[in-house]
mmCIF file of C-alpha atoms in Angstrom:
data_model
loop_
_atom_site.group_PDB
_atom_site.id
_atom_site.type_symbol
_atom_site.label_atom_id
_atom_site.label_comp_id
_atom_site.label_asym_id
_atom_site.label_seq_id
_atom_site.Cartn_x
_atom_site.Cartn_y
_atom_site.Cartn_z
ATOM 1 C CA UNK A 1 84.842 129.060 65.260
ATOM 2 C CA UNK A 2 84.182 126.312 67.507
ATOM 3 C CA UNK A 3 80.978 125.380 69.249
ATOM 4 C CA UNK A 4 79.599 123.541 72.352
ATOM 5 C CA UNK A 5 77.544 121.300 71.805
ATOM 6 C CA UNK A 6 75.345 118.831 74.512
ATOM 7 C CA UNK A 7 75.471 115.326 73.487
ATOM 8 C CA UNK A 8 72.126 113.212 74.202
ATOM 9 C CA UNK A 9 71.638 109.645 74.759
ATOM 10 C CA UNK A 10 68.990 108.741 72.766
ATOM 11 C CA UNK A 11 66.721 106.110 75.181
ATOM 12 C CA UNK A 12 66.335 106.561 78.453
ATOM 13 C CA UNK A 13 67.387 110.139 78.861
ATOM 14 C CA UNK A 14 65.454 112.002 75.816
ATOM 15 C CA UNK A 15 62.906 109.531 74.892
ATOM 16 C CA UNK A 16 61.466 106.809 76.775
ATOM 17 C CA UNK A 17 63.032 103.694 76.509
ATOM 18 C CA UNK A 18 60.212 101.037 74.872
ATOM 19 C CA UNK A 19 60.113 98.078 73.368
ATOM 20 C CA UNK A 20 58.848 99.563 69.895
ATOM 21 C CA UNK A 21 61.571 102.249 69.578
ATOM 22 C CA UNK A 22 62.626 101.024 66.226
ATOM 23 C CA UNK A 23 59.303 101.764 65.175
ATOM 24 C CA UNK A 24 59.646 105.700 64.546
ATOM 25 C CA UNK A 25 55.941 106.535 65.268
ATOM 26 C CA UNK A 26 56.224 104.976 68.496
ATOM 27 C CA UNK A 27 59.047 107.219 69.813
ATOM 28 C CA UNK A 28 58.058 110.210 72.893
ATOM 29 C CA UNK A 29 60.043 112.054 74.357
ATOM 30 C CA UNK A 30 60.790 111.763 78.227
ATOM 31 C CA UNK A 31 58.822 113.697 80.770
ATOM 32 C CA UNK A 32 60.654 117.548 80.728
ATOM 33 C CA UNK A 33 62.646 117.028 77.992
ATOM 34 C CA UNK A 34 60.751 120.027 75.927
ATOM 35 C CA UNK A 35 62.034 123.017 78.625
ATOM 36 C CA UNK A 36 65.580 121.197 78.985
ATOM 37 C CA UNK A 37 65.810 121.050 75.456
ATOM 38 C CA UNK A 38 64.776 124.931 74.898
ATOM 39 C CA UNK A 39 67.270 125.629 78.013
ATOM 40 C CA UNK A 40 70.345 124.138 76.421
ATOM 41 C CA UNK A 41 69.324 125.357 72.643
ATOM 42 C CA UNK A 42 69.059 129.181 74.720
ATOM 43 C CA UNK A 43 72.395 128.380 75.963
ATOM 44 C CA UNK A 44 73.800 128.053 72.909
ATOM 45 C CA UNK A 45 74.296 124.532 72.890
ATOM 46 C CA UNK A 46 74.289 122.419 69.952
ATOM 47 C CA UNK A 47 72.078 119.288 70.678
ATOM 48 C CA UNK A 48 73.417 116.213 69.238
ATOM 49 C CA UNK A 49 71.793 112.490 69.671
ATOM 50 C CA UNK A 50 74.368 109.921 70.042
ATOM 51 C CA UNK A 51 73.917 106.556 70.741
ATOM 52 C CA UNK A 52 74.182 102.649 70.394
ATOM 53 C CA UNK A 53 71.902 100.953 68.250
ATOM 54 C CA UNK A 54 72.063 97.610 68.829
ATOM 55 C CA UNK A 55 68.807 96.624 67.457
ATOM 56 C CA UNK A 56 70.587 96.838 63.882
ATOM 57 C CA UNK A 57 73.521 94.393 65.213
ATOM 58 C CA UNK A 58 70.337 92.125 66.374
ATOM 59 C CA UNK A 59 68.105 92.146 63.090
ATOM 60 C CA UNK A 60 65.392 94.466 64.622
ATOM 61 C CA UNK A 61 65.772 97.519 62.380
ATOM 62 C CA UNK A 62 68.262 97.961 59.347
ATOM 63 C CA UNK A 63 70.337 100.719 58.800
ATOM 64 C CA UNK A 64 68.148 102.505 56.346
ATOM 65 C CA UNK A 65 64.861 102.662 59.464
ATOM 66 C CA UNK A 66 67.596 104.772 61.320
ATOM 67 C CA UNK A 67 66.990 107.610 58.640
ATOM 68 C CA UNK A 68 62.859 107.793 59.641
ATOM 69 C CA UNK A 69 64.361 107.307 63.375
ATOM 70 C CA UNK A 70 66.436 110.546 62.594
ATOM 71 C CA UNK A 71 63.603 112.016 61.005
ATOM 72 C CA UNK A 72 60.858 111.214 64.639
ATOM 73 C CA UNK A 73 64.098 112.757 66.612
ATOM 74 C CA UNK A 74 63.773 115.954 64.715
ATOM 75 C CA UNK A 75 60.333 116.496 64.363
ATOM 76 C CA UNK A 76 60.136 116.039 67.790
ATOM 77 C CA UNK A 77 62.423 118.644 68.777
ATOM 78 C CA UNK A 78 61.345 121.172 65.760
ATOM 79 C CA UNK A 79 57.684 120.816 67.741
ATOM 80 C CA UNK A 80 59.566 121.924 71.010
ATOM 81 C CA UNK A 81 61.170 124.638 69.145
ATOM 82 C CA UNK A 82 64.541 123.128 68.852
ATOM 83 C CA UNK A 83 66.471 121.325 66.278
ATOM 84 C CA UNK A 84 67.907 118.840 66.285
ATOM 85 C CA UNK A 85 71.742 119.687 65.136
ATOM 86 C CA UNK A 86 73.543 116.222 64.385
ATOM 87 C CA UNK A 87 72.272 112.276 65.018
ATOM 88 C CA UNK A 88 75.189 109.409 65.359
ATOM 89 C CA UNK A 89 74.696 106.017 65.967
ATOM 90 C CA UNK A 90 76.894 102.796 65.999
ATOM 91 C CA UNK A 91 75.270 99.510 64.686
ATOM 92 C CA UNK A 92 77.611 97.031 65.941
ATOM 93 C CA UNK A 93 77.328 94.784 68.576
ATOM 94 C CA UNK A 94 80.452 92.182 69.265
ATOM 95 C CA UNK A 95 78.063 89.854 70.676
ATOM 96 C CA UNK A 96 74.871 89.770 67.544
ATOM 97 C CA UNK A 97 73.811 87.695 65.107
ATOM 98 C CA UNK A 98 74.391 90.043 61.616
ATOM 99 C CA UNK A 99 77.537 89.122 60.817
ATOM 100 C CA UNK A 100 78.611 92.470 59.168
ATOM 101 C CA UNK A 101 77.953 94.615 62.156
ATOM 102 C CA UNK A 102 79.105 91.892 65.295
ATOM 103 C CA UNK A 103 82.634 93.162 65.842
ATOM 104 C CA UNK A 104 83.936 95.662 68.325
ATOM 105 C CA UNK A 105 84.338 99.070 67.298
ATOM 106 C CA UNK A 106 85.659 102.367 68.471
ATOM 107 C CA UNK A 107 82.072 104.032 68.469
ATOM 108 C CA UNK A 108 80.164 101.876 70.625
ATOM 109 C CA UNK A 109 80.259 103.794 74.008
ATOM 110 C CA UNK A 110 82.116 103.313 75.928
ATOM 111 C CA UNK A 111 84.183 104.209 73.315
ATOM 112 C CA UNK A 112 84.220 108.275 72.206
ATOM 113 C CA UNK A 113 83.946 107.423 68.091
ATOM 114 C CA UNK A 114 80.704 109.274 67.863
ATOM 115 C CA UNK A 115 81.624 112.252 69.714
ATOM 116 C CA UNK A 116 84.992 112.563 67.816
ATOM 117 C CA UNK A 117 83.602 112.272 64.599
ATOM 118 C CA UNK A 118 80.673 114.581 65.452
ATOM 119 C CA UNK A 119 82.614 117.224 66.862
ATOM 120 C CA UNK A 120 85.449 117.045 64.116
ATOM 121 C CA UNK A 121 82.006 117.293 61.253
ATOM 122 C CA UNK A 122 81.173 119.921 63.469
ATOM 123 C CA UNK A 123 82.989 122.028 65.139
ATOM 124 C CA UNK A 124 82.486 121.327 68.472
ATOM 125 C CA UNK A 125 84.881 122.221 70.848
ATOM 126 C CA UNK A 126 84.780 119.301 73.364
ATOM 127 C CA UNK A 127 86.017 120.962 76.373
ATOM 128 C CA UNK A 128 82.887 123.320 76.124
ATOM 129 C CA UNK A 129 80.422 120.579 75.468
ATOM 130 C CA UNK A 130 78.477 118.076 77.955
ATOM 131 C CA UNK A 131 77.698 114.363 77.650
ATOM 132 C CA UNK A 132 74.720 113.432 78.902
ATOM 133 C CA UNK A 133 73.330 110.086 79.377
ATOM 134 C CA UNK A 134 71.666 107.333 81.573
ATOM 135 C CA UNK A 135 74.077 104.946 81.749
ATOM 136 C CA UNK A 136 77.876 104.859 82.954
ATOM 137 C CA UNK A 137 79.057 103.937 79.533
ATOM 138 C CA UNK A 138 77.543 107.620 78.286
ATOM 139 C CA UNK A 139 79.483 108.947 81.204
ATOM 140 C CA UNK A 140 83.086 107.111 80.224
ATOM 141 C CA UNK A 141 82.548 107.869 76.455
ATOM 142 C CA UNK A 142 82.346 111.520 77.190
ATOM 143 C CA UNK A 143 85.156 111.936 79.415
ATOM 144 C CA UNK A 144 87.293 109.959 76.949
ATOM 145 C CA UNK A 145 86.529 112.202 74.603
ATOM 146 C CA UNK A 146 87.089 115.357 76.908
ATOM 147 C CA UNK A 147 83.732 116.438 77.581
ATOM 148 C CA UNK A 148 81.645 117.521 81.068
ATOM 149 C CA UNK A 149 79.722 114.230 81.968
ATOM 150 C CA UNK A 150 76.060 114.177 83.340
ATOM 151 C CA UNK A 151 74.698 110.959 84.450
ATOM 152 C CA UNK A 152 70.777 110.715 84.446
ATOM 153 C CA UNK A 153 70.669 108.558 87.650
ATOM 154 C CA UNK A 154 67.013 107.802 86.526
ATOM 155 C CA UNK A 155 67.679 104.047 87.468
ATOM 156 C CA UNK A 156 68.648 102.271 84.114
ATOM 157 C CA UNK A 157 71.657 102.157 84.895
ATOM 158 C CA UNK A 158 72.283 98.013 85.957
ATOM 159 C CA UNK A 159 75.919 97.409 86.172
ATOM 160 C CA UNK A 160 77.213 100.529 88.433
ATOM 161 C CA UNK A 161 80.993 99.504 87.306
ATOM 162 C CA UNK A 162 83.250 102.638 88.721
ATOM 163 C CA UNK A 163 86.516 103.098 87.484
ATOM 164 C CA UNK A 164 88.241 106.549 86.892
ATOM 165 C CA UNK A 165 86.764 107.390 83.632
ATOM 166 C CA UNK A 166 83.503 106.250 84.905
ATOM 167 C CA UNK A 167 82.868 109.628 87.243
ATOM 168 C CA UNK A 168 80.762 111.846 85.813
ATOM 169 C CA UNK A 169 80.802 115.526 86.530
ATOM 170 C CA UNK A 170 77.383 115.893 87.730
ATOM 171 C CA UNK A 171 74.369 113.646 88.412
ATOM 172 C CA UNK A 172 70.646 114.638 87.946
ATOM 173 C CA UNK A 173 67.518 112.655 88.302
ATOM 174 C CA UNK A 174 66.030 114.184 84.580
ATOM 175 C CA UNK A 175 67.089 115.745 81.483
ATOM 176 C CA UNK A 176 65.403 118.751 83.105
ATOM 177 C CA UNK A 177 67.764 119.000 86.180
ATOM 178 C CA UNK A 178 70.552 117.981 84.129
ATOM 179 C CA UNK A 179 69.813 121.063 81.606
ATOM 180 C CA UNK A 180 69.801 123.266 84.839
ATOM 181 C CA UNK A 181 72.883 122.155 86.405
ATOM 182 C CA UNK A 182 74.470 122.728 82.725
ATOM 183 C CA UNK A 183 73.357 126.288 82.824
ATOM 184 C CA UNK A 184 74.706 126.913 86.426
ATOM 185 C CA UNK A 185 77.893 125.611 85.348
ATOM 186 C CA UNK A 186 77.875 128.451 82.636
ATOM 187 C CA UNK A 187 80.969 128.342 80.021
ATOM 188 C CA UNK A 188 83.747 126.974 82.703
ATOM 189 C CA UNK A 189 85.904 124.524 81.506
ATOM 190 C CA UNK A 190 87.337 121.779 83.522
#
């Protein structure tokens, strides 16, 4: 049977953005994130983490640090009394200096790879589920893939670039208010 699931930018709407975030132990959750998190897991809501990492395509971090990464994400959730059901990430970066991971890809949001390949692992039923993310590129990789959208207007965003796919279905200042306005939108579809 499918699921719902609410997909999670990693930086800037569940943990604080930081310099040192490919360091695991350096890696906190945002303000609120602990009640929106229990709200959504309540719900019934599978909570994903999906997001670029292009500190791989730079050199920063290799692809095996993403495993303790994984590991923080989890054990940060499993202390708010959640878990943490699925972590995706795209390494590439058309624009970095390691060679094998500078290309364009299809899961680098804007583009929905890591939604459609987490949801097709998983069950998730799209339609049902909820992108939710800081930036306008987590907004137009989430209705590509057929999701709700949630922007985090928490002001990281830095390019404001509308375009159709670029609306997102609500806009909340938190991951807090964003987990409320998913629960007053209740099961409806689009």
């Amino acid at each position: 049977m499918p699921m719902k699931a609410v997909f999670l930018d990693k930086d800037d709407t569940l943990v604080d953005d930081n310099p040192c975030n490919v360091e695991p132990r350096c890696i906190t959750l945002c303000s609120a994130a602990g009640p929106a998190l229990r709200l959504l897991a309540r719900l019934n809501y599978r909570l994903v983490v999906v997001g670029d990492q292009a500190a791989i395509a730079h050199g920063q971090v290799d692809e095996v640090a993403m495993a303790s990464i994984a590991d923080r994400l989890g054990d940060l959730m499993f202390r708010e009394r959640v878990a943490l059901d699925a972590f995706y990430y795209c390494p590439h970066h058309p624009k970095r200096s390691v060679t094998r991971y500078a290309f364009a890809c299809g899961c680098r949001k804007p583009q929905p790879g890591l939604l459609l390949k987490a949801a097709s692992e998983h069950q998730i039923d799209l339609r049902a589920s909820w992108m939710v993310g800081a930036r306008l590129h987590d907004v137009e990789a989430g209705n590509r893939a057929g999701c709700r959208t949630l922007l985090v207007d928490n002001g990281t965003e830095t390019e404001w670039r509308l375009g159709p796919r670029r609306v997102p279905t609500r806009i909340a200042p938190d991951l807090y208010a964003a987990a409320m306005l998913i629960a007053s939108e209740g099961d409806e579809r689009r």
